[in-house]
Short mmCIF file of C-alpha atoms in Angstrom, two decimals:
data_model
loop_
_atom_site.label_atom_id
_atom_site.label_comp_id
_atom_site.label_asym_id
_atom_site.label_seq_id
_atom_site.Cartn_x
_atom_site.Cartn_y
_atom_site.Cartn_z
CA MET A 1 130.21 100.64 104.19
CA ILE A 2 128.36 99.01 101.98
CA PRO A 3 127.66 102.03 98.98
CA LEU A 4 124.03 101.12 97.84
CA ARG A 5 120.91 101.95 95.36
CA VAL A 6 117.85 101.45 95.77
CA HIS A 7 115.39 102.65 93.02
CA HIS A 8 111.35 101.91 93.87
CA ARG A 9 109.14 101.65 90.74
CA THR A 10 104.91 101.62 92.05
CA THR A 11 102.55 102.21 88.53
CA TYR A 12 99.31 101.94 89.20
CA HIS A 13 96.92 101.73 85.71
CA TYR A 14 92.90 102.76 85.85
CA ARG A 15 90.13 101.58 83.51
CA GLU A 16 89.06 105.50 82.90
CA LEU A 17 89.98 109.07 84.64
CA VAL A 18 90.12 108.95 87.70
CA SER A 19 90.38 112.09 90.59
CA LEU A 20 93.66 110.80 92.79
CA ARG A 21 92.31 111.59 96.38
CA PRO A 22 95.86 113.32 98.85
CA HIS A 23 98.70 109.58 98.53
CA ARG A 24 100.95 108.80 101.30
CA LEU A 25 104.36 108.24 100.28
CA MET A 26 106.99 106.07 102.90
CA LEU A 27 110.28 105.93 100.98
CA ARG A 28 112.71 108.10 102.23
CA PRO A 29 115.26 105.42 104.38
CA ARG A 30 114.90 106.52 108.38
CA GLU A 31 119.56 107.73 109.02
CA SER A 32 121.08 105.98 111.94
CA ARG A 33 123.91 104.61 113.55
CA GLU A 34 124.42 101.75 110.36
CA LEU A 35 122.72 104.56 107.20
CA ARG A 36 123.55 107.03 105.89
CA LEU A 37 121.84 108.48 102.77
CA ARG A 38 123.53 110.49 99.82
CA SER A 39 121.04 111.34 97.81
CA MET A 40 117.12 111.09 97.19
CA GLU A 41 114.87 111.44 93.84
CA LEU A 42 111.44 111.85 94.20
CA ALA A 43 109.68 111.73 91.00
CA ILE A 44 105.44 110.97 89.70
CA GLU A 45 103.22 111.28 87.12
CA PRO A 46 101.22 113.22 86.80
CA ARG A 47 102.78 115.62 88.57
CA ALA A 48 101.39 116.59 92.20
CA ALA A 49 102.52 119.18 94.60
CA VAL A 50 104.84 117.44 97.57
CA THR A 51 105.20 118.32 101.15
CA TRP A 52 107.77 116.10 103.94
CA ALA A 53 106.54 115.57 107.63
CA GLN A 54 107.75 114.16 109.97
CA ASP A 55 105.19 111.48 111.89
CA VAL A 56 105.07 109.86 115.27
CA ALA A 57 107.84 107.81 115.31
CA GLY A 58 110.13 109.50 113.59
CA ASN A 59 109.42 108.65 109.49
CA MET A 60 110.59 111.46 106.91
CA VAL A 61 106.51 110.64 105.10
CA ALA A 62 105.62 112.81 101.63
CA THR A 63 102.36 113.60 100.63
CA ALA A 64 101.35 113.82 97.00
CA VAL A 65 98.09 115.62 96.43
CA PHE A 66 97.15 115.79 92.64
CA GLN A 67 95.29 118.10 90.13
CA GLY A 68 92.93 116.80 87.34
CA MET A 69 92.49 113.74 86.01
CA THR A 70 94.92 110.78 85.28
CA SER A 71 94.26 106.76 83.95
CA ASN A 72 97.96 106.14 85.81
CA LEU A 73 99.79 106.86 88.29
CA VAL A 74 103.78 105.65 88.63
CA ILE A 75 105.37 106.89 91.40
CA ASP A 76 109.15 106.57 90.88
CA SER A 77 112.07 106.78 93.93
CA ILE A 78 115.79 106.39 93.13
CA VAL A 79 117.83 106.30 96.60
CA GLU A 80 121.33 106.32 97.08
CA LEU A 81 122.66 105.71 100.76
CA GLU A 82 125.78 103.57 102.89
CA LEU A 83 125.19 100.63 104.52
CA ASP A 84 127.08 99.80 108.03
CA ALA A 85 125.52 97.12 109.98
CA VAL A 86 128.06 94.27 111.40
CA SER A 87 127.03 90.60 110.63
CA TRP A 88 126.87 89.80 114.18
CA PRO A 89 126.39 92.30 116.43
CA VAL A 90 126.77 91.77 120.06
CA PHE A 91 124.16 93.25 122.37
CA GLU A 92 125.12 94.70 125.23
CA VAL A 93 121.58 94.85 127.76
CA SER A 94 121.07 96.31 131.19
CA ALA A 95 122.42 93.80 133.56
CA SER A 96 118.36 94.58 135.07
CA ALA A 97 117.61 93.52 131.73
CA ILE A 98 119.90 90.11 130.39
CA HIS A 99 117.36 88.06 132.29
CA TYR A 100 113.38 87.50 131.30
CA PRO A 101 110.79 88.21 133.05
CA PHE A 102 112.06 92.08 133.69
CA ARG A 103 111.00 95.12 134.13
CA TYR A 104 110.46 98.16 132.12
CA SER A 105 111.53 101.41 133.88
CA GLU A 106 108.53 102.82 134.59
CA ASP A 107 109.70 106.10 131.66
CA GLU A 108 110.18 103.32 129.42
CA TRP A 109 107.21 101.27 130.07
CA ARG A 110 104.87 105.12 129.53
CA ASP A 111 107.24 106.02 126.42
CA LEU A 112 106.64 101.60 124.85
CA GLY A 113 102.75 102.57 125.21
CA ALA A 114 100.87 100.54 122.86
CA LEU A 115 104.44 99.20 120.51
CA ALA A 116 104.00 95.90 124.29
CA VAL A 117 100.45 96.61 123.86
CA PRO A 118 99.02 93.45 122.14
CA GLN A 119 97.14 94.16 119.11
CA TYR A 120 94.79 90.88 118.13
CA PRO A 121 92.97 90.27 121.23
CA GLU A 122 92.05 86.36 121.73
CA SER A 123 90.44 84.93 124.25
CA THR A 124 90.98 81.04 123.33
CA GLY A 125 94.64 81.42 124.77
CA ARG A 126 96.62 79.89 121.40
CA LEU A 127 99.15 82.43 120.49
CA HIS A 128 99.75 82.15 125.02
CA ALA A 129 100.72 78.97 124.95
CA TRP A 130 103.07 79.23 121.48
CA VAL A 131 105.32 81.83 122.48
CA HIS A 132 105.66 80.73 125.90
CA ALA A 133 106.55 77.13 124.68
CA PHE A 134 109.72 78.92 123.81
CA VAL A 135 110.69 80.42 127.98
CA ARG A 136 112.76 77.82 128.82
CA GLY A 137 112.58 78.95 132.50
CA THR A 138 112.34 80.63 135.60
CA PRO A 139 114.04 83.46 134.62
CA THR A 140 115.64 82.38 131.50
CA ASP A 141 118.43 84.61 128.93
CA THR A 142 116.56 87.56 127.09
CA LEU A 143 118.14 87.59 124.35
CA SER A 144 118.45 83.82 123.79
CA LEU A 145 114.79 83.85 124.53
CA LEU A 146 113.87 86.31 121.28
CA LYS A 147 116.60 84.48 119.18
CA ASP A 148 114.77 81.61 119.59
CA ILE A 149 111.60 83.14 118.78
CA ASN A 150 112.44 84.51 116.10
CA THR A 151 114.39 81.24 114.30
CA GLY A 152 111.47 79.38 115.70
CA ILE A 153 108.22 81.14 114.19
CA PRO A 154 109.89 79.52 110.25
CA GLY A 155 109.84 76.09 111.82
CA SER A 156 105.83 77.00 112.30
CA VAL A 157 104.87 79.54 109.38
CA ALA A 158 107.10 79.00 106.25
CA TYR A 159 107.02 81.81 103.95
CA GLN A 160 105.42 82.05 101.06
CA ILE A 161 105.07 85.34 98.21
CA ARG A 162 101.54 87.01 98.62
CA ASP A 163 100.54 89.51 96.87
CA VAL A 164 97.32 90.46 97.35
CA GLU A 165 96.69 93.23 100.40
CA GLY A 166 96.49 92.52 103.60
CA THR A 167 98.74 90.76 106.42
CA GLN A 168 97.04 87.05 108.42
CA SER A 169 96.86 88.10 112.20
CA PRO A 170 99.01 85.80 113.85
CA LEU A 171 96.78 82.98 115.02
CA GLN A 172 96.13 82.61 110.78
CA SER A 173 99.80 82.73 109.75
CA LEU A 174 99.49 79.11 112.33
CA ASP A 175 96.82 77.82 111.07
CA ARG A 176 97.97 78.60 107.34
CA GLY A 177 101.52 76.44 108.48
CA MET A 178 102.14 79.63 105.65
CA GLY A 179 102.93 83.55 105.27
CA SER A 180 104.86 86.76 103.83
CA CYS A 181 106.99 88.01 105.27
CA ARG A 182 105.01 91.08 106.64
CA ASP A 183 103.08 87.61 107.84
CA MET A 184 105.54 86.91 110.29
CA ALA A 185 107.06 90.50 111.54
CA VAL A 186 103.72 91.46 112.61
CA LEU A 187 103.12 86.88 114.83
CA PHE A 188 106.50 87.58 115.72
CA ILE A 189 105.61 90.64 116.86
CA GLU A 190 102.57 90.08 118.11
CA ALA A 191 103.78 86.69 120.08
CA VAL A 192 106.62 88.56 121.33
CA ARG A 193 104.21 91.11 123.41
CA THR A 194 102.96 88.70 124.42
CA LEU A 195 105.62 88.14 127.52
CA GLY A 196 105.71 91.80 127.90
CA PHE A 197 107.96 93.22 125.43
CA GLY A 198 107.91 96.31 124.63
CA ALA A 199 108.26 95.34 120.03
CA ARG A 200 107.41 97.53 116.50
CA VAL A 201 107.33 96.82 112.66
CA ILE A 202 109.68 98.10 110.03
CA SER A 203 109.16 98.05 106.18
CA GLY A 204 112.65 98.63 104.51
CA TYR A 205 114.30 96.89 101.26
CA LEU A 206 116.11 94.26 101.16
CA HIS A 207 118.99 93.32 99.65
CA ASN A 208 120.45 90.47 98.36
CA PRO A 209 123.84 89.88 97.20
CA ASP A 210 124.59 86.70 97.38
CA ALA A 211 121.18 86.03 96.56
CA THR A 212 120.79 83.19 99.39
CA VAL A 213 118.06 85.66 101.81
CA VAL A 214 114.76 84.12 102.00
CA GLY A 215 111.96 86.59 100.69
CA SER A 216 113.67 88.81 98.16
CA SER A 217 114.24 88.35 94.07
CA ALA A 218 118.02 89.00 92.15
CA THR A 219 118.49 92.17 92.39
CA GLY A 220 116.12 93.02 96.42
CA SER A 221 112.70 93.46 97.40
CA THR A 222 110.67 95.57 99.66
CA HIS A 223 110.55 93.34 102.66
CA ALA A 224 109.04 94.43 106.51
CA TRP A 225 110.66 92.55 109.93
CA ALA A 226 110.35 93.54 114.50
CA GLU A 227 112.43 95.29 116.36
CA VAL A 228 112.34 94.60 119.98
CA TYR A 229 113.50 96.94 122.70
CA VAL A 230 115.95 95.20 125.37
CA PRO A 231 117.73 98.45 127.58
CA GLY A 232 121.10 98.90 128.06
CA ALA A 233 120.23 97.39 123.52
CA GLY A 234 117.77 99.48 122.53
CA TRP A 235 116.17 98.60 119.76
CA ILE A 236 116.79 95.04 117.98
CA THR A 237 116.31 94.23 114.53
CA PHE A 238 115.11 90.40 114.06
CA ASP A 239 114.07 89.18 110.69
CA PRO A 240 111.88 86.29 111.14
CA THR A 241 111.93 85.17 107.73
CA ASN A 242 115.72 85.13 107.47
CA ARG A 243 115.97 83.18 111.49
CA SER A 244 118.64 86.45 111.07
CA VAL A 245 120.02 89.52 114.40
CA GLY A 246 121.00 91.99 112.79
CA GLY A 247 120.53 94.60 110.21
CA VAL A 248 123.28 92.89 107.23
CA ASN A 249 121.52 93.18 104.58
CA LEU A 250 117.45 95.25 105.58
CA ILE A 251 117.25 99.29 104.36
CA PRO A 252 114.55 100.29 107.33
CA VAL A 253 112.86 103.47 105.60
CA ALA A 254 109.29 103.68 107.61
CA ALA A 255 108.83 102.13 111.87
CA GLY A 256 104.91 101.11 113.70
CA ARG A 257 102.70 100.07 115.87
CA ASN A 258 101.14 97.80 112.73
CA ILE A 259 102.29 97.25 109.60
CA GLN A 260 98.70 99.59 108.29
CA GLN A 261 101.38 102.80 109.65
CA VAL A 262 104.47 101.11 107.51
CA MET A 263 103.15 101.15 103.89
CA PRO A 264 105.42 101.81 101.35
CA VAL A 265 102.24 103.77 99.04
CA ALA A 266 98.57 104.87 100.02
CA GLY A 267 96.23 106.87 98.72
CA SER A 268 92.41 106.29 97.10
CA PHE A 269 90.32 108.14 94.32
CA ASN A 270 87.82 108.69 92.75
CA GLY A 271 86.31 107.08 90.22
CA GLY A 272 83.35 104.45 89.00
CA ASN A 273 83.41 100.72 90.97
CA ASN A 274 85.52 98.91 88.45
CA ALA A 275 87.80 101.62 87.54
CA PHE A 276 91.29 99.92 88.85
CA ASP A 277 92.78 97.65 86.70
CA THR A 278 96.75 96.81 87.85
CA MET A 279 99.22 97.67 90.24
CA TRP A 280 102.89 96.49 90.14
CA ALA A 281 106.16 97.27 91.63
CA GLU A 282 109.71 97.28 91.25
CA VAL A 283 112.88 97.27 93.57
CA SER A 284 115.62 97.03 92.82
CA VAL A 285 119.16 97.03 95.15
CA THR A 286 122.39 97.27 93.93
CA ALA A 287 125.80 98.06 94.53
CA CYS A 288 126.65 102.27 93.44
CA PRO A 289 130.30 103.71 93.30
CA ALA A 290 132.02 104.54 96.97
#
């Protein structure tokens, strides 16, 4: 177990007094066999009434409701956790799914639902052709195929820090040849869905103890990656930004069908057209005492 402390502070500044609408916060890590939550502290200024609920994907979501007017909003989250993901995971894939193409069971197919349906319809067939280039034969090894797509994406899309809002479509990422971690995750998910896999996007934090991980500052950062459902193995983590498989250095917070569903902070305000001034986020992921 690696004990870690995640400090995530998001600050908004407005040019005038505004009335804040309810904000949705996804900041509490998803507990699992690989992650145990020790504690969480959430401080919000101005003061807000906070309620917690679990959404359809099993994420813990806080809703902050505000009163009065303000020119600043600060959301400060401090989490202590233990991470126990191995560097080279071994996946016990069901015999029926060792080779691609395979068929999910009827129950799996129903439960995966929209997670197995491409979200960016396109009539040219370009993405279909791009991802099928990774299929070496029929049949082919399922895990090798997924790993090839995962490692192949950085060969087509170079990592780029993008602070602007929004996410590129898969074809935009391929056309530009550049993209952020969220753009690369979306491309990977859409590509494997095109092949018939169930996949979901994950948002969370990136731990960078050796300062060698792509997409992170020296102290850590927010990050986005993907999970693919493979019978027997379950949900397998793929991080195309770093060409990695498994959850080492990754702290999952939210899982969803698309990237808009897993944003750490989402909300709006009532005010003038030019009221919004700036927003910045600060993240540190550091070791804490065992």
